[in-house]
């Protein structure tokens, strides 16, 4: 194992509020290796000793740096998980990775769950075991197929491994904990209730180890446990009809309802009211500097009204300006690009902001007249040709907003930065003022046409002066250095915000 990699994993897990929860019952021969293996990747390990009668308690008490919850008697895996989740939430964690204490799971797979969590924040991540060639009992194999089938019936979703105990749970999205049964079937319940409530469920491949049968410790009782699971599935099938299906229908209606509401708002307010009003205002009389500024003020007030008062349906908007930027001095504003919603987020800060846009945005039938009269310019005209116009805007006190990535990111990650923004800043001798966006790409992803629920956040960073930019080297080096800077800032934003998604 690479110590540096482990250190990075530990830091990132803690920054994202992720702990490990290990339920154990009479695993005295294996639990120490599992706990210490997990601790090498995650600093925050919670072990729930489910009333063990062997030497498990003594083994755990000898391990330093872990949190132990001792139960006075054996209550079952479901109860132990519930207690582990409660402890994790009390300690302020947002996510919990659960792993069995019998040694069949590999702690070295913890980074796989971290990677899946970063790609799908707020999702329940299921570790899908590769069971090909594994010596398993016929009862265990049947139980997994049985569980997979009924999960599909009850939720309409297909999972290949609903029996795995290696998972990552979003603690703030756990549903049905008060109804959770005490034993193995609790893990199926958690999956079913999560699915009914719209929690994204993602599978990630993991490794698995099954020791020789004579060395295995199993608490599974085929007769009693199958009977209990059958009763549970009967109850869940009834609930799927009277509870789960209506919830799924409501979520579908809510998503398309939010989207329809947003479209109606854009058509009625922007296309039928705001755009004609701006066009008429620009055409009547001579265009003066005061009229230009008034158009910008209308756009600025519209953006603030939309983001702060009306709100984008299903979103929570927040902003931060920790350095107290007053926007008095013109600059080249750069920002990561995620969605069509990005402009509205940036326009809340000052009326004196113009954007370099794509041609299709400049010619947009809904708001094209607004941005043309606001002196937004299409980058297809070429930066060399635009420089005189941009210099005039800067001399009049306007900030020039450019997306260095050039196009929207499909997954929110920072893409390669082009040199254009740095060229403009160099030619006009302007500061670069960074803004950092989180969320628009998840609310309205690229190539998607429906609005999703989620937070949107924008922050204003500290200015980079022309001297600081020149110290970074050539324009290519400036773009590369700034991209790396954005990657670090964006990762910190994700780690902080995604604990609450």
Short mmCIF file of C-alpha atoms in Angstrom, two decimals:
data_model
loop_
_atom_site.label_atom_id
_atom_site.label_comp_id
_atom_site.label_asym_id
_atom_site.label_seq_id
_atom_site.Cartn_x
_atom_site.Cartn_y
_atom_site.Cartn_z
CA UNK A 1 0.00 0.00 0.00
CA UNK A 2 1.19 3.48 -0.82
CA UNK A 3 1.22 5.53 2.46
CA UNK A 4 0.70 8.76 0.54
CA UNK A 5 -2.37 7.35 -1.21
CA UNK A 6 -3.76 6.07 2.09
CA UNK A 7 -3.19 9.49 3.67
CA UNK A 8 -5.03 11.18 0.80
CA UNK A 9 -7.92 8.71 1.13
CA UNK A 10 -8.11 9.32 4.88
CA UNK A 11 -8.14 13.08 4.40
CA UNK A 12 -10.82 12.95 1.70
CA UNK A 13 -13.06 10.54 3.63
CA UNK A 14 -12.97 12.81 6.67
CA UNK A 15 -13.51 15.94 4.54
CA UNK A 16 -16.63 14.33 3.03
CA UNK A 17 -17.94 13.15 6.42
CA UNK A 18 -17.51 9.43 5.73
CA UNK A 19 -16.92 6.87 8.49
CA UNK A 20 -16.82 3.06 8.59
CA UNK A 21 -19.35 1.06 10.63
CA UNK A 22 -18.53 -2.58 11.43
CA UNK A 23 -21.21 -4.75 13.09
CA UNK A 24 -19.71 -7.87 14.70
CA UNK A 25 -20.92 -10.91 16.58
CA UNK A 26 -18.46 -13.60 17.68
CA UNK A 27 -15.85 -12.70 15.04
CA UNK A 28 -12.97 -12.72 17.50
CA UNK A 29 -10.56 -14.39 15.09
CA UNK A 30 -11.12 -11.99 12.18
CA UNK A 31 -12.40 -8.68 13.55
CA UNK A 32 -8.98 -7.25 14.46
CA UNK A 33 -7.68 -7.62 10.92
CA UNK A 34 -10.83 -6.07 9.46
CA UNK A 35 -10.80 -3.13 11.89
CA UNK A 36 -7.10 -2.39 11.45
CA UNK A 37 -7.41 -2.76 7.68
CA UNK A 38 -10.26 -0.23 7.61
CA UNK A 39 -8.37 2.13 9.93
CA UNK A 40 -5.49 2.25 7.44
CA UNK A 41 -7.88 3.89 4.96
CA UNK A 42 -10.34 5.69 7.25
CA UNK A 43 -9.53 7.40 10.53
CA UNK A 44 -13.12 7.14 11.76
CA UNK A 45 -14.12 3.54 12.50
CA UNK A 46 -17.16 2.62 14.59
CA UNK A 47 -17.51 -1.00 15.70
CA UNK A 48 -20.80 -2.33 17.09
CA UNK A 49 -20.21 -5.40 19.26
CA UNK A 50 -23.55 -7.15 19.07
CA UNK A 51 -23.37 -8.97 22.43
CA UNK A 52 -20.51 -11.26 21.44
CA UNK A 53 -19.91 -14.24 23.77
CA UNK A 54 -16.40 -15.09 22.55
CA UNK A 55 -13.27 -12.94 22.98
CA UNK A 56 -14.42 -10.24 20.52
CA UNK A 57 -14.83 -7.62 23.25
CA UNK A 58 -11.29 -8.12 24.54
CA UNK A 59 -9.90 -7.88 21.00
CA UNK A 60 -11.76 -4.63 20.32
CA UNK A 61 -10.85 -3.01 23.64
CA UNK A 62 -7.17 -3.51 22.79
CA UNK A 63 -7.42 -1.55 19.52
CA UNK A 64 -6.70 2.16 19.88
CA UNK A 65 -8.32 5.00 17.97
CA UNK A 66 -11.71 3.41 17.22
CA UNK A 67 -15.21 4.03 18.58
CA UNK A 68 -16.88 0.97 20.10
CA UNK A 69 -20.57 0.47 20.84
CA UNK A 70 -21.07 -2.56 23.09
CA UNK A 71 -24.54 -4.14 23.19
CA UNK A 72 -25.41 -6.13 26.31
CA UNK A 73 -26.87 -9.03 24.35
CA UNK A 74 -27.12 -10.23 20.77
CA UNK A 75 -29.88 -8.32 19.00
CA UNK A 76 -29.13 -9.12 15.34
CA UNK A 77 -27.31 -7.42 12.46
CA UNK A 78 -30.18 -5.06 11.68
CA UNK A 79 -30.25 -3.73 15.22
CA UNK A 80 -26.45 -3.43 15.29
CA UNK A 81 -26.50 -1.44 12.04
CA UNK A 82 -29.17 0.86 13.43
CA UNK A 83 -27.05 1.55 16.51
CA UNK A 84 -24.00 2.13 14.34
CA UNK A 85 -25.84 4.60 12.14
CA UNK A 86 -27.20 6.43 15.19
CA UNK A 87 -23.69 6.74 16.62
CA UNK A 88 -22.31 7.95 13.30
CA UNK A 89 -25.00 10.64 13.06
CA UNK A 90 -24.35 11.71 16.67
CA UNK A 91 -20.67 12.15 15.73
CA UNK A 92 -21.63 14.36 12.77
CA UNK A 93 -20.94 12.02 9.88
CA UNK A 94 -22.87 12.26 6.61
CA UNK A 95 -22.06 8.81 5.22
CA UNK A 96 -21.22 5.39 6.63
CA UNK A 97 -19.45 2.54 4.87
CA UNK A 98 -20.59 -0.78 6.32
CA UNK A 99 -18.35 -3.83 6.11
CA UNK A 100 -18.74 -7.31 7.57
CA UNK A 101 -16.36 -8.40 10.32
CA UNK A 102 -15.86 -11.98 9.09
CA UNK A 103 -13.06 -11.08 6.67
CA UNK A 104 -14.90 -11.71 3.40
CA UNK A 105 -14.61 -8.06 2.36
CA UNK A 106 -11.39 -6.25 1.56
CA UNK A 107 -10.77 -2.90 3.33
CA UNK A 108 -8.58 -2.04 0.33
CA UNK A 109 -11.83 -1.55 -1.62
CA UNK A 110 -12.79 1.46 0.53
CA UNK A 111 -11.34 3.87 -2.10
CA UNK A 112 -13.80 2.38 -4.61
CA UNK A 113 -16.69 3.53 -2.41
CA UNK A 114 -15.08 6.95 -2.05
CA UNK A 115 -14.76 7.28 -5.83
CA UNK A 116 -18.40 6.22 -6.31
CA UNK A 117 -19.52 8.69 -3.64
CA UNK A 118 -17.68 11.52 -5.37
CA UNK A 119 -19.31 10.63 -8.69
CA UNK A 120 -22.78 10.11 -7.14
CA UNK A 121 -23.09 12.24 -3.98
CA UNK A 122 -26.09 11.35 -1.86
CA UNK A 123 -26.40 7.89 -3.44
CA UNK A 124 -26.51 4.56 -1.66
CA UNK A 125 -23.51 2.64 -2.99
CA UNK A 126 -23.78 -1.16 -3.08
CA UNK A 127 -20.62 -3.26 -3.31
CA UNK A 128 -21.35 -5.84 -5.99
CA UNK A 129 -19.37 -9.00 -5.27
CA UNK A 130 -17.77 -11.06 -8.02
CA UNK A 131 -19.11 -14.47 -6.99
CA UNK A 132 -17.99 -16.40 -10.03
CA UNK A 133 -15.93 -19.41 -8.98
CA UNK A 134 -16.63 -18.84 -5.28
CA UNK A 135 -17.46 -21.90 -3.18
CA UNK A 136 -20.83 -20.94 -1.69
CA UNK A 137 -23.58 -23.01 -0.17
CA UNK A 138 -26.69 -23.62 -2.25
CA UNK A 139 -28.70 -21.80 0.44
CA UNK A 140 -26.55 -18.68 0.18
CA UNK A 141 -26.78 -18.66 -3.62
CA UNK A 142 -30.54 -19.13 -3.56
CA UNK A 143 -30.96 -16.42 -0.92
CA UNK A 144 -29.17 -13.87 -3.12
CA UNK A 145 -31.22 -14.70 -6.24
CA UNK A 146 -34.39 -14.74 -4.14
CA UNK A 147 -33.61 -11.31 -2.68
CA UNK A 148 -32.65 -9.83 -6.06
CA UNK A 149 -35.93 -10.97 -7.60
CA UNK A 150 -38.16 -9.55 -4.90
CA UNK A 151 -36.23 -6.28 -4.82
CA UNK A 152 -36.97 -5.83 -8.54
CA UNK A 153 -40.65 -6.65 -7.98
CA UNK A 154 -40.96 -4.20 -5.10
CA UNK A 155 -39.04 -1.28 -6.60
CA UNK A 156 -38.86 -1.75 -10.38
CA UNK A 157 -35.06 -1.57 -10.15
CA UNK A 158 -32.57 -4.32 -10.91
CA UNK A 159 -29.58 -5.03 -8.67
CA UNK A 160 -27.26 -7.99 -9.06
CA UNK A 161 -26.27 -8.23 -5.40
CA UNK A 162 -28.82 -7.15 -2.80
CA UNK A 163 -27.28 -9.35 -0.08
CA UNK A 164 -23.87 -7.73 0.11
CA UNK A 165 -23.02 -6.12 3.44
CA UNK A 166 -20.33 -3.86 1.95
CA UNK A 167 -22.14 -0.59 1.26
CA UNK A 168 -22.01 3.17 1.63
CA UNK A 169 -25.14 4.70 3.15
CA UNK A 170 -26.10 8.40 3.02
CA UNK A 171 -27.08 8.79 6.66
CA UNK A 172 -29.42 11.73 6.07
CA UNK A 173 -31.39 9.70 3.54
CA UNK A 174 -31.96 6.55 5.57
CA UNK A 175 -35.67 5.77 5.57
CA UNK A 176 -37.59 3.22 7.58
CA UNK A 177 -35.05 2.95 10.43
CA UNK A 178 -37.83 2.90 13.02
CA UNK A 179 -39.42 -0.04 11.16
CA UNK A 180 -36.15 -1.90 10.60
CA UNK A 181 -36.19 -5.56 11.51
CA UNK A 182 -33.40 -6.90 13.69
CA UNK A 183 -31.60 -9.42 11.52
CA UNK A 184 -30.15 -9.99 8.04
CA UNK A 185 -33.21 -8.91 6.13
CA UNK A 186 -32.75 -5.36 7.46
CA UNK A 187 -30.23 -4.67 4.69
CA UNK A 188 -32.85 -5.52 2.07
CA UNK A 189 -35.34 -3.24 3.83
CA UNK A 190 -32.88 -0.35 3.71
CA UNK A 191 -32.48 -0.82 -0.03
CA UNK A 192 -36.22 -1.01 -0.66
CA UNK A 193 -37.09 2.04 1.43
CA UNK A 194 -34.25 4.03 -0.15
CA UNK A 195 -35.52 3.16 -3.62
CA UNK A 196 -39.10 4.12 -2.77
CA UNK A 197 -37.91 7.53 -1.56
CA UNK A 198 -35.93 8.24 -4.70
CA UNK A 199 -32.44 7.69 -3.33
CA UNK A 200 -30.06 6.87 -6.16
CA UNK A 201 -28.69 3.33 -5.80
CA UNK A 202 -25.38 2.60 -7.50
CA UNK A 203 -23.43 -0.66 -7.73
CA UNK A 204 -19.65 -0.73 -7.68
CA UNK A 205 -17.64 -3.94 -8.23
CA UNK A 206 -15.74 -5.23 -5.18
CA UNK A 207 -13.59 -8.23 -4.35
CA UNK A 208 -14.70 -10.95 -1.97
CA UNK A 209 -12.98 -13.74 -0.07
CA UNK A 210 -14.70 -16.85 1.22
CA UNK A 211 -12.48 -18.97 3.48
CA UNK A 212 -12.77 -22.76 3.41
CA UNK A 213 -16.15 -23.87 4.72
CA UNK A 214 -14.69 -25.38 7.89
CA UNK A 215 -13.26 -21.96 8.86
CA UNK A 216 -16.36 -19.85 8.15
CA UNK A 217 -18.42 -18.27 10.91
CA UNK A 218 -22.05 -18.00 9.85
CA UNK A 219 -25.06 -16.95 11.89
CA UNK A 220 -27.51 -17.62 9.09
CA UNK A 221 -30.25 -20.11 10.05
CA UNK A 222 -31.79 -21.34 6.78
CA UNK A 223 -35.21 -22.43 8.06
CA UNK A 224 -36.01 -19.58 10.44
CA UNK A 225 -34.34 -16.88 8.36
CA UNK A 226 -35.99 -17.91 5.08
CA UNK A 227 -39.37 -17.97 6.80
CA UNK A 228 -38.83 -14.49 8.23
CA UNK A 229 -37.58 -13.15 4.87
CA UNK A 230 -40.64 -14.60 3.12
CA UNK A 231 -42.97 -12.84 5.57
CA UNK A 232 -41.01 -9.61 5.12
CA UNK A 233 -41.23 -9.79 1.33
CA UNK A 234 -44.97 -10.34 1.53
CA UNK A 235 -45.33 -7.20 3.65
CA UNK A 236 -43.02 -5.22 1.35
CA UNK A 237 -44.98 -6.25 -1.74
CA UNK A 238 -48.17 -4.92 -0.17
CA UNK A 239 -46.40 -1.70 0.83
CA UNK A 240 -44.95 -1.40 -2.68
CA UNK A 241 -48.47 -1.07 -4.06
CA UNK A 242 -49.97 1.25 -1.43
CA UNK A 243 -46.84 3.27 -0.58
CA UNK A 244 -43.86 2.73 -2.90
CA UNK A 245 -45.68 3.08 -6.23
CA UNK A 246 -47.49 6.32 -5.28
CA UNK A 247 -44.14 7.78 -4.15
CA UNK A 248 -42.51 6.89 -7.47
CA UNK A 249 -45.43 8.42 -9.38
CA UNK A 250 -45.28 11.59 -7.27
CA UNK A 251 -41.53 12.00 -7.90
CA UNK A 252 -42.06 11.61 -11.64
CA UNK A 253 -44.84 14.18 -11.65
CA UNK A 254 -42.80 16.54 -9.46
CA UNK A 255 -39.77 16.42 -11.76
CA UNK A 256 -41.74 17.14 -14.91
CA UNK A 257 -43.86 19.66 -13.04
CA UNK A 258 -40.75 21.58 -11.98
CA UNK A 259 -39.48 21.54 -15.54
CA UNK A 260 -42.80 22.68 -16.99
CA UNK A 261 -43.00 25.49 -14.44
CA UNK A 262 -39.51 26.67 -15.39
CA UNK A 263 -40.33 26.57 -19.10
CA UNK A 264 -43.54 28.54 -18.59
CA UNK A 265 -41.65 31.10 -16.54
CA UNK A 266 -38.99 31.47 -19.25
CA UNK A 267 -41.58 31.85 -22.00
CA UNK A 268 -43.94 34.20 -20.19
CA UNK A 269 -41.56 36.41 -18.23
CA UNK A 270 -38.46 36.42 -20.41
CA UNK A 271 -39.79 35.94 -23.93
CA UNK A 272 -43.13 37.74 -23.68
CA UNK A 273 -42.34 40.50 -21.17
CA UNK A 274 -38.66 41.16 -20.47
CA UNK A 275 -37.21 40.63 -23.94
CA UNK A 276 -39.76 42.80 -25.80
CA UNK A 277 -39.48 45.50 -23.13
CA UNK A 278 -35.69 45.66 -23.46
CA UNK A 279 -35.92 45.67 -27.27
CA UNK A 280 -38.45 48.49 -27.24
CA UNK A 281 -36.47 50.49 -24.66
CA UNK A 282 -33.35 50.19 -26.81
CA UNK A 283 -35.15 51.23 -30.01
CA UNK A 284 -36.92 54.29 -28.64
CA UNK A 285 -34.62 57.28 -28.67
CA UNK A 286 -30.85 57.41 -28.80
CA UNK A 287 -28.85 54.66 -27.12
CA UNK A 288 -26.84 56.32 -24.37
CA UNK A 289 -24.49 55.06 -21.69
CA UNK A 290 -27.24 55.58 -19.14
CA UNK A 291 -29.67 53.46 -21.17
CA UNK A 292 -27.05 50.71 -21.48
CA UNK A 293 -26.54 50.72 -17.73
CA UNK A 294 -30.29 50.63 -17.14
CA UNK A 295 -30.55 47.51 -19.29
CA UNK A 296 -27.83 45.90 -17.21
CA UNK A 297 -29.60 46.90 -14.01
CA UNK A 298 -32.79 45.25 -15.23
CA UNK A 299 -30.89 42.04 -15.97
CA UNK A 300 -29.15 42.22 -12.58
CA UNK A 301 -32.42 42.72 -10.70
CA UNK A 302 -34.08 39.96 -12.66
CA UNK A 303 -31.26 37.55 -11.75
CA UNK A 304 -31.47 38.46 -8.06
CA UNK A 305 -35.25 38.14 -8.05
CA UNK A 306 -35.06 34.75 -9.73
CA UNK A 307 -32.33 33.32 -7.50
CA UNK A 308 -33.28 34.90 -4.16
CA UNK A 309 -37.06 35.41 -4.23
CA UNK A 310 -38.66 33.12 -6.79
CA UNK A 311 -36.02 30.40 -6.81
CA UNK A 312 -35.39 27.67 -9.36
CA UNK A 313 -37.90 24.91 -8.53
CA UNK A 314 -36.40 22.18 -6.35
CA UNK A 315 -33.14 24.00 -5.60
CA UNK A 316 -31.49 25.69 -2.62
CA UNK A 317 -29.37 28.63 -3.71
CA UNK A 318 -26.52 30.05 -1.66
CA UNK A 319 -23.61 32.38 -2.36
CA UNK A 320 -20.46 33.51 -0.61
CA UNK A 321 -18.09 36.42 -1.04
CA UNK A 322 -15.54 35.77 1.73
CA UNK A 323 -13.08 38.43 0.54
CA UNK A 324 -15.73 41.15 0.35
CA UNK A 325 -15.17 41.82 -3.37
CA UNK A 326 -16.95 45.10 -4.22
CA UNK A 327 -16.75 44.79 -8.04
CA UNK A 328 -15.70 48.43 -8.32
CA UNK A 329 -12.66 47.76 -10.52
CA UNK A 330 -13.22 46.02 -13.86
CA UNK A 331 -11.75 42.56 -14.30
CA UNK A 332 -11.90 39.43 -16.40
CA UNK A 333 -14.28 37.15 -14.49
CA UNK A 334 -13.71 33.44 -15.03
CA UNK A 335 -15.92 30.61 -13.82
CA UNK A 336 -16.31 26.88 -14.30
CA UNK A 337 -19.16 26.11 -16.70
CA UNK A 338 -21.84 23.54 -15.87
CA UNK A 339 -25.27 24.58 -17.09
CA UNK A 340 -27.53 27.10 -18.77
CA UNK A 341 -28.23 28.34 -15.23
CA UNK A 342 -24.66 29.60 -14.69
CA UNK A 343 -25.25 33.14 -15.99
CA UNK A 344 -28.11 33.77 -13.58
CA UNK A 345 -25.89 32.72 -10.67
CA UNK A 346 -23.11 35.12 -11.66
CA UNK A 347 -25.32 38.08 -12.55
CA UNK A 348 -26.51 38.47 -8.95
CA UNK A 349 -23.29 40.24 -7.92
CA UNK A 350 -23.16 43.33 -10.12
CA UNK A 351 -25.02 44.93 -13.02
CA UNK A 352 -21.72 45.79 -14.69
CA UNK A 353 -20.99 42.35 -16.13
CA UNK A 354 -20.93 41.28 -19.77
CA UNK A 355 -20.39 37.77 -21.11
CA UNK A 356 -18.64 36.31 -24.11
CA UNK A 357 -21.09 33.73 -25.42
CA UNK A 358 -21.59 31.12 -28.10
CA UNK A 359 -23.35 32.19 -31.30
CA UNK A 360 -26.47 30.14 -30.54
CA UNK A 361 -26.81 31.93 -27.19
CA UNK A 362 -26.40 35.31 -28.85
CA UNK A 363 -29.14 34.41 -31.35
CA UNK A 364 -31.42 32.69 -28.83
CA UNK A 365 -35.09 33.51 -29.62
CA UNK A 366 -36.05 33.75 -25.94
CA UNK A 367 -33.39 36.07 -24.55
CA UNK A 368 -31.18 36.95 -27.56
CA UNK A 369 -32.50 40.52 -27.76
CA UNK A 370 -31.63 41.09 -24.12
CA UNK A 371 -28.01 39.97 -24.32
CA UNK A 372 -27.37 41.71 -27.63
CA UNK A 373 -28.54 45.02 -26.19
CA UNK A 374 -26.48 44.31 -23.06
CA UNK A 375 -23.34 44.14 -25.25
CA UNK A 376 -22.68 40.46 -24.76
CA UNK A 377 -20.53 39.30 -27.67
CA UNK A 378 -20.15 35.91 -29.42
CA UNK A 379 -16.64 34.47 -29.14
CA UNK A 380 -16.90 33.27 -32.73
CA UNK A 381 -16.08 36.84 -33.76
CA UNK A 382 -12.51 36.14 -32.54
CA UNK A 383 -10.82 37.67 -29.52
CA UNK A 384 -8.47 39.75 -31.63
CA UNK A 385 -11.45 41.36 -33.38
CA UNK A 386 -13.30 41.81 -30.09
CA UNK A 387 -10.43 43.45 -28.20
CA UNK A 388 -11.38 47.08 -29.07
CA UNK A 389 -14.96 46.46 -27.90
CA UNK A 390 -13.78 44.71 -24.75
CA UNK A 391 -11.33 47.52 -23.98
CA UNK A 392 -14.15 50.03 -24.34
CA UNK A 393 -16.30 48.00 -21.93
CA UNK A 394 -13.47 47.80 -19.39
CA UNK A 395 -12.84 51.55 -19.68
CA UNK A 396 -16.53 52.06 -18.86
CA UNK A 397 -16.16 49.94 -15.72
CA UNK A 398 -17.59 46.63 -16.93
CA UNK A 399 -16.34 43.18 -15.98
CA UNK A 400 -15.84 40.73 -18.86
CA UNK A 401 -17.03 37.22 -17.98
CA UNK A 402 -15.47 34.30 -19.85
CA UNK A 403 -15.80 30.55 -19.35
CA UNK A 404 -12.25 29.19 -19.80
CA UNK A 405 -13.54 25.66 -20.41
CA UNK A 406 -15.42 26.92 -23.46
CA UNK A 407 -18.31 24.49 -23.01
CA UNK A 408 -20.40 23.02 -20.24
CA UNK A 409 -18.93 20.15 -18.27
CA UNK A 410 -20.99 16.97 -18.62
CA UNK A 411 -20.21 15.71 -15.11
CA UNK A 412 -19.27 18.88 -13.23
CA UNK A 413 -15.56 18.11 -13.18
CA UNK A 414 -13.19 20.87 -14.24
CA UNK A 415 -12.22 20.56 -17.90
CA UNK A 416 -9.17 21.89 -19.74
CA UNK A 417 -8.87 25.68 -19.62
CA UNK A 418 -8.35 27.54 -22.88
CA UNK A 419 -6.06 30.56 -23.08
CA UNK A 420 -8.62 33.14 -24.24
CA UNK A 421 -9.51 34.63 -20.86
CA UNK A 422 -5.83 35.00 -19.95
CA UNK A 423 -5.10 36.60 -23.31
CA UNK A 424 -7.84 39.19 -22.76
CA UNK A 425 -6.64 39.90 -19.22
CA UNK A 426 -3.06 40.32 -20.46
CA UNK A 427 -4.00 42.59 -23.37
CA UNK A 428 -6.27 44.81 -21.28
CA UNK A 429 -4.03 44.63 -18.20
CA UNK A 430 -6.92 43.50 -16.01
CA UNK A 431 -7.13 41.39 -12.87
CA UNK A 432 -8.62 37.93 -13.17
CA UNK A 433 -11.51 37.49 -10.75
CA UNK A 434 -12.46 33.82 -10.21
CA UNK A 435 -15.93 32.54 -9.37
CA UNK A 436 -16.56 28.95 -8.38
CA UNK A 437 -19.86 27.20 -9.12
CA UNK A 438 -21.32 24.05 -7.61
CA UNK A 439 -24.63 22.46 -8.50
CA UNK A 440 -26.09 23.86 -11.75
CA UNK A 441 -24.73 20.86 -13.63
CA UNK A 442 -26.53 18.48 -11.28
CA UNK A 443 -29.79 20.45 -11.35
CA UNK A 444 -29.80 20.76 -15.14
CA UNK A 445 -27.15 18.40 -16.55
CA UNK A 446 -25.77 18.79 -20.03
CA UNK A 447 -27.95 17.01 -22.63
CA UNK A 448 -30.77 16.55 -20.09
CA UNK A 449 -34.10 18.32 -20.32
CA UNK A 450 -35.65 18.00 -16.85
CA UNK A 451 -34.79 19.86 -13.66
CA UNK A 452 -33.48 17.84 -10.73
CA UNK A 453 -33.49 18.76 -7.07
CA UNK A 454 -30.29 19.90 -5.42
CA UNK A 455 -28.21 22.76 -4.02
CA UNK A 456 -26.64 25.51 -6.13
CA UNK A 457 -23.75 27.48 -4.68
CA UNK A 458 -21.44 30.16 -6.05
CA UNK A 459 -18.40 31.73 -4.43
CA UNK A 460 -16.29 34.74 -5.33
CA UNK A 461 -12.56 34.19 -5.01
CA UNK A 462 -9.59 36.51 -4.58
CA UNK A 463 -8.31 38.48 -7.55
CA UNK A 464 -5.19 37.52 -9.48
CA UNK A 465 -3.29 40.64 -10.50
CA UNK A 466 -1.50 40.99 -13.86
CA UNK A 467 1.84 40.51 -12.07
CA UNK A 468 0.64 37.28 -10.45
CA UNK A 469 -0.59 36.04 -13.81
CA UNK A 470 2.71 36.87 -15.52
CA UNK A 471 4.63 35.05 -12.78
CA UNK A 472 2.81 31.85 -13.74
CA UNK A 473 4.52 31.90 -17.14
CA UNK A 474 3.10 31.77 -20.65
CA UNK A 475 -0.62 31.93 -21.40
CA UNK A 476 -0.68 28.14 -21.67
CA UNK A 477 0.99 27.82 -18.26
CA UNK A 478 -1.40 30.37 -16.76
CA UNK A 479 -4.38 28.39 -18.04
CA UNK A 480 -2.96 25.12 -16.73
CA UNK A 481 -2.12 26.57 -13.31
CA UNK A 482 -5.56 28.12 -12.99
CA UNK A 483 -7.23 24.84 -13.90
CA UNK A 484 -5.33 23.05 -11.13
CA UNK A 485 -6.35 25.83 -8.74
CA UNK A 486 -10.00 25.35 -9.73
CA UNK A 487 -9.74 21.57 -9.26
CA UNK A 488 -8.57 22.07 -5.66
CA UNK A 489 -11.22 24.66 -4.84
CA UNK A 490 -13.99 22.64 -6.51
CA UNK A 491 -13.01 19.48 -4.63
CA UNK A 492 -13.23 21.39 -1.35
CA UNK A 493 -16.65 22.74 -2.35
CA UNK A 494 -17.84 19.23 -3.18
CA UNK A 495 -16.53 17.78 0.07
CA UNK A 496 -18.36 20.42 2.07
CA UNK A 497 -21.63 20.68 0.18
CA UNK A 498 -22.11 17.01 -0.62
CA UNK A 499 -22.44 16.13 3.03
CA UNK A 500 -25.91 17.70 2.84
CA UNK A 501 -27.18 16.59 -0.59
#
